Amino acid sequence: MQKAGRDDAALISEEDNSTTHVLVVDDDARLRRLLQRYLKENGFRVTGAASAAEARQALGFMLPDALVLDVTMPGEDGLELTKSLRGQGLDIPILLLTARGEAEDRITGLEAGADDYLGKPFEPRELLLRLKAHLRKHAPPPPSDNLRIVRLGTLEFDPNRGILSGPEGVVHLTGGEAALLAVLSRHPNEVLSREDIANALDMAEIGERAVDVQVTRLRRRIEVDPREPRYLHTLRGKGYMLKPGI
């Protein structure tokens, strides 16, 4: 493979006419280059960073549409960076890459705020398909006259736009949180099994426990006391139910 002149430099950007911009963060220069080239060949605009520090530098002057992030990096690792970015309100898709592919590790990644978790080695096409799937989830849903505003106390969720708002303005949701709330909002006062929710959110491969993680995160957004939920209820042995109300 012919090397670019700035292979090992930070913040390598591959410009084309694509409007979808992906930030790839990995301390493995060879893998980073391969991902940049592959994503560019598939119509993406790509920026590369070799560390969490370089990723933060890039995010200081641009906002990508998605983040592909290695977990095991020197210094601040991918899990720490994910948790920090989510705490700052960044709501783009985040896909974690790591050599650790066990279910518990994936759950840890989801708990940190990631949308997906891909174990190394992986097929670039699988990463591409997952990336596109999460970009679709984060895109505003098509308008529908059949979906009404869902009221959750002082909060309102618009399923048509995927926006949760309250007295202080828009409440930032991750793509996974918004997708879960949209699924539940389509079936108010109905019990949805964890399996049904996992299938609707394309989480079947990760496992139904991933649904529990997303529910826990969503409750922190919509409930006054997540330990005593008023709107998002657990029905033991059956699943979850959204009960809108004032």
Short mmCIF file of C-alpha atoms in Angstrom, two decimals:
data_model
loop_
_atom_site.label_atom_id
_atom_site.label_comp_id
_atom_site.label_asym_id
_atom_site.label_seq_id
_atom_site.Cartn_x
_atom_site.Cartn_y
_atom_site.Cartn_z
CA MET A 1 0.00 0.00 0.00
CA GLN A 2 1.36 3.39 -0.95
CA LYS A 3 1.66 5.65 2.05
CA ALA A 4 0.28 9.15 2.17
CA GLY A 5 2.69 11.91 3.02
CA ARG A 6 1.04 12.54 6.41
CA ASP A 7 0.10 8.98 7.43
CA ASP A 8 1.22 9.43 11.01
CA ALA A 9 0.07 13.00 11.43
CA ALA A 10 -3.03 13.90 13.37
CA LEU A 11 -6.35 14.81 11.84
CA ILE A 12 -5.89 13.45 8.34
CA SER A 13 -8.96 14.42 6.32
CA GLU A 14 -10.05 12.84 3.06
CA GLU A 15 -12.24 15.34 1.24
CA ASP A 16 -14.79 14.42 -1.44
CA ASN A 17 -18.28 15.47 -2.40
CA SER A 18 -19.98 13.39 0.27
CA THR A 19 -22.03 15.18 2.88
CA THR A 20 -21.60 12.40 5.47
CA HIS A 21 -18.50 12.95 7.57
CA VAL A 22 -16.96 10.25 9.80
CA LEU A 23 -14.23 10.75 12.40
CA VAL A 24 -12.07 7.60 12.78
CA VAL A 25 -10.03 7.45 16.00
CA ASP A 26 -7.47 4.66 16.41
CA ASP A 27 -3.85 4.61 17.55
CA ASP A 28 -3.12 1.83 15.02
CA ALA A 29 -2.01 3.88 12.01
CA ARG A 30 -2.38 0.99 9.56
CA LEU A 31 -5.95 0.19 10.59
CA ARG A 32 -6.83 3.88 10.66
CA ARG A 33 -5.59 4.31 7.08
CA LEU A 34 -7.45 1.22 5.91
CA LEU A 35 -10.71 2.42 7.44
CA GLN A 36 -10.27 5.90 6.03
CA ARG A 37 -9.67 4.54 2.55
CA TYR A 38 -12.52 2.02 2.73
CA LEU A 39 -15.07 4.54 4.00
CA LYS A 40 -13.96 7.09 1.41
CA GLU A 41 -14.38 4.50 -1.34
CA ASN A 42 -17.93 4.03 -0.10
CA GLY A 43 -18.87 7.67 -0.35
CA PHE A 44 -17.94 9.12 3.05
CA ARG A 45 -15.83 12.11 3.94
CA VAL A 46 -13.31 10.96 6.55
CA THR A 47 -11.07 12.54 9.17
CA GLY A 48 -8.56 10.45 11.14
CA ALA A 49 -7.15 10.95 14.64
CA ALA A 50 -4.57 8.85 16.49
CA SER A 51 -5.75 9.50 20.05
CA ALA A 52 -8.57 10.84 22.17
CA ALA A 53 -6.67 14.12 22.47
CA GLU A 54 -6.50 14.48 18.69
CA ALA A 55 -10.18 13.57 18.43
CA ARG A 56 -11.04 16.34 20.90
CA GLN A 57 -8.94 18.74 18.85
CA ALA A 58 -10.85 17.76 15.70
CA LEU A 59 -14.21 18.09 17.45
CA GLY A 60 -13.23 21.59 18.48
CA PHE A 61 -13.55 22.85 14.93
CA MET A 62 -15.96 20.44 13.21
CA LEU A 63 -18.90 18.18 13.99
CA PRO A 64 -18.85 14.84 12.16
CA ASP A 65 -21.94 12.79 11.44
CA ALA A 66 -20.51 9.71 13.17
CA LEU A 67 -17.55 8.56 15.26
CA VAL A 68 -15.68 5.25 14.86
CA LEU A 69 -13.61 4.89 18.00
CA ASP A 70 -11.03 2.39 19.23
CA VAL A 71 -11.41 1.43 22.89
CA THR A 72 -7.87 0.43 23.87
CA MET A 73 -5.78 3.55 23.26
CA PRO A 74 -2.98 5.02 25.38
CA GLY A 75 -4.07 7.82 27.69
CA GLU A 76 -7.79 8.48 27.61
CA ASP A 77 -9.39 5.32 26.22
CA GLY A 78 -12.42 5.03 23.99
CA LEU A 79 -14.87 4.28 26.79
CA GLU A 80 -13.79 7.34 28.77
CA LEU A 81 -13.99 9.54 25.69
CA THR A 82 -17.44 8.21 24.79
CA LYS A 83 -18.80 8.84 28.27
CA SER A 84 -17.32 12.34 28.30
CA LEU A 85 -18.71 13.26 24.87
CA ARG A 86 -22.16 12.00 25.77
CA GLY A 87 -22.01 14.04 28.96
CA GLN A 88 -21.33 17.10 26.81
CA GLY A 89 -24.45 16.40 24.75
CA LEU A 90 -22.83 14.96 21.60
CA ASP A 91 -25.58 12.87 20.00
CA ILE A 92 -23.99 11.49 16.83
CA PRO A 93 -23.60 7.70 16.32
CA ILE A 94 -20.57 6.27 18.12
CA LEU A 95 -19.25 2.84 17.11
CA LEU A 96 -16.59 1.32 19.36
CA LEU A 97 -13.83 -0.97 18.07
CA THR A 98 -11.93 -3.34 20.33
CA ALA A 99 -10.22 -6.70 20.50
CA ARG A 100 -12.50 -7.50 23.43
CA GLY A 101 -15.71 -8.81 21.93
CA GLU A 102 -17.44 -10.47 24.88
CA ALA A 103 -21.05 -9.59 25.66
CA GLU A 104 -20.13 -7.91 28.96
CA ASP A 105 -17.67 -5.65 27.16
CA ARG A 106 -20.36 -4.68 24.67
CA ILE A 107 -22.74 -3.86 27.50
CA THR A 108 -20.02 -1.70 29.08
CA GLY A 109 -19.68 0.17 25.81
CA LEU A 110 -23.43 0.74 25.59
CA GLU A 111 -23.52 1.94 29.18
CA ALA A 112 -20.84 4.48 28.33
CA GLY A 113 -23.13 5.84 25.62
CA ALA A 114 -21.99 4.04 22.47
CA ASP A 115 -24.49 2.99 19.83
CA ASP A 116 -22.63 -0.17 18.81
CA TYR A 117 -19.59 -2.29 19.61
CA LEU A 118 -17.57 -4.20 17.02
CA GLY A 119 -14.92 -6.71 18.08
CA LYS A 120 -11.59 -6.97 16.25
CA PRO A 121 -10.89 -8.48 13.82
CA PHE A 122 -13.94 -7.43 11.84
CA GLU A 123 -15.05 -7.24 8.24
CA PRO A 124 -15.00 -3.63 6.97
CA ARG A 125 -18.30 -4.31 5.19
CA GLU A 126 -19.92 -5.19 8.52
CA LEU A 127 -18.71 -1.93 10.00
CA LEU A 128 -20.05 -0.10 6.95
CA LEU A 129 -23.48 -1.71 7.27
CA ARG A 130 -23.70 -0.98 10.99
CA LEU A 131 -22.55 2.59 10.46
CA LYS A 132 -25.21 3.19 7.82
CA ALA A 133 -27.86 1.62 10.06
CA HIS A 134 -27.03 3.94 12.94
CA LEU A 135 -26.90 6.97 10.67
CA ARG A 136 -30.43 6.09 9.55
CA LYS A 137 -31.54 5.85 13.18
CA HIS A 138 -30.14 9.29 13.93
CA ALA A 139 -31.78 10.83 10.86
CA PRO A 140 -35.09 12.64 11.47
CA PRO A 141 -37.95 10.19 10.88
CA PRO A 142 -40.24 10.86 7.93
CA PRO A 143 -43.32 12.95 8.73
CA SER A 144 -46.43 11.01 9.66
CA ASP A 145 -49.87 12.34 10.51
CA ASN A 146 -50.52 9.19 12.54
CA LEU A 147 -47.94 9.98 15.24
CA ARG A 148 -48.97 12.50 17.86
CA ILE A 149 -46.95 14.42 20.41
CA VAL A 150 -46.30 12.25 23.47
CA ARG A 151 -46.44 14.10 26.80
CA LEU A 152 -44.33 12.89 29.69
CA GLY A 153 -44.95 15.31 32.53
CA THR A 154 -43.29 18.59 31.59
CA LEU A 155 -41.59 16.93 28.61
CA GLU A 156 -42.93 16.45 25.10
CA PHE A 157 -41.65 13.97 22.53
CA ASP A 158 -42.33 14.50 18.84
CA PRO A 159 -42.06 11.08 17.14
CA ASN A 160 -42.19 12.74 13.73
CA ARG A 161 -38.95 14.61 14.37
CA GLY A 162 -37.41 12.48 17.13
CA ILE A 163 -37.12 15.52 19.42
CA LEU A 164 -37.67 15.58 23.19
CA SER A 165 -38.25 19.04 24.65
CA GLY A 166 -39.12 20.58 27.99
CA PRO A 167 -39.43 23.91 29.79
CA GLU A 168 -35.71 24.59 29.33
CA GLY A 169 -35.60 23.62 25.66
CA VAL A 170 -34.49 20.54 23.76
CA VAL A 171 -33.36 17.54 25.81
CA HIS A 172 -30.45 15.93 23.98
CA LEU A 173 -30.94 12.22 23.33
CA THR A 174 -28.47 9.79 21.83
CA GLY A 175 -29.60 8.02 18.69
CA GLY A 176 -30.29 4.87 20.67
CA GLU A 177 -32.37 6.73 23.26
CA ALA A 178 -34.38 8.54 20.61
CA ALA A 179 -34.95 5.32 18.66
CA LEU A 180 -36.15 3.51 21.80
CA LEU A 181 -38.51 6.34 22.74
CA ALA A 182 -39.85 6.41 19.18
CA VAL A 183 -40.57 2.67 19.27
CA LEU A 184 -42.34 2.95 22.62
CA SER A 185 -44.25 6.05 21.51
CA ARG A 186 -45.72 4.13 18.60
CA HIS A 187 -47.30 1.74 21.10
CA PRO A 188 -48.37 3.82 24.12
CA ASN A 189 -49.88 1.86 27.00
CA GLU A 190 -48.90 -1.40 25.30
CA VAL A 191 -46.45 -3.96 26.62
CA LEU A 192 -43.48 -4.54 24.30
CA SER A 193 -41.25 -7.52 24.98
CA ARG A 194 -37.51 -7.08 25.18
CA GLU A 195 -37.21 -9.28 22.11
CA ASP A 196 -39.58 -7.08 20.11
CA ILE A 197 -37.71 -3.95 21.16
CA ALA A 198 -34.32 -5.52 20.39
CA ASN A 199 -35.50 -6.45 16.91
CA ALA A 200 -36.95 -2.99 16.30
CA LEU A 201 -33.65 -1.39 17.36
CA ASP A 202 -31.43 -3.88 15.50
CA MET A 203 -29.99 -5.04 18.83
CA ALA A 204 -30.87 -8.73 18.54
CA GLU A 205 -27.24 -9.67 17.90
CA ILE A 206 -26.00 -7.85 21.01
CA GLY A 207 -28.68 -9.36 23.21
CA GLU A 208 -31.79 -8.35 25.08
CA ARG A 209 -29.79 -6.99 27.99
CA ALA A 210 -28.78 -4.15 25.68
CA VAL A 211 -32.43 -3.11 25.75
CA ASP A 212 -32.28 -2.88 29.55
CA VAL A 213 -29.25 -0.61 29.25
CA GLN A 214 -31.04 1.71 26.81
CA VAL A 215 -34.13 1.77 29.04
CA THR A 216 -32.00 2.74 32.04
CA ARG A 217 -30.41 5.56 30.07
CA LEU A 218 -33.75 6.78 28.71
CA ARG A 219 -35.29 6.85 32.19
CA ARG A 220 -32.57 9.26 33.27
CA ARG A 221 -33.84 11.63 30.58
CA ILE A 222 -37.60 11.41 31.11
CA GLU A 223 -38.19 10.44 34.74
CA VAL A 224 -37.99 12.71 37.77
CA ASP A 225 -36.82 9.68 39.78
CA PRO A 226 -35.53 6.89 37.51
CA ARG A 227 -35.72 4.45 40.44
CA GLU A 228 -39.48 5.07 40.69
CA PRO A 229 -40.50 5.42 37.04
CA ARG A 230 -43.79 7.10 36.30
CA TYR A 231 -43.82 6.83 32.51
CA LEU A 232 -41.52 3.98 31.42
CA HIS A 233 -42.64 0.90 33.33
CA THR A 234 -41.14 -2.56 33.68
CA LEU A 235 -43.56 -5.44 33.62
CA ARG A 236 -41.62 -8.29 35.12
CA GLY A 237 -41.37 -11.23 32.78
CA LYS A 238 -43.20 -9.38 29.99
CA GLY A 239 -41.26 -6.32 28.92
CA TYR A 240 -41.68 -2.54 28.99
CA MET A 241 -44.57 -0.13 28.58
CA LEU A 242 -44.65 3.63 28.02
CA LYS A 243 -47.54 5.34 29.84
CA PRO A 244 -47.73 8.98 28.72
CA GLY A 245 -49.27 11.45 31.13
CA ILE A 246 -49.03 14.84 32.76
#
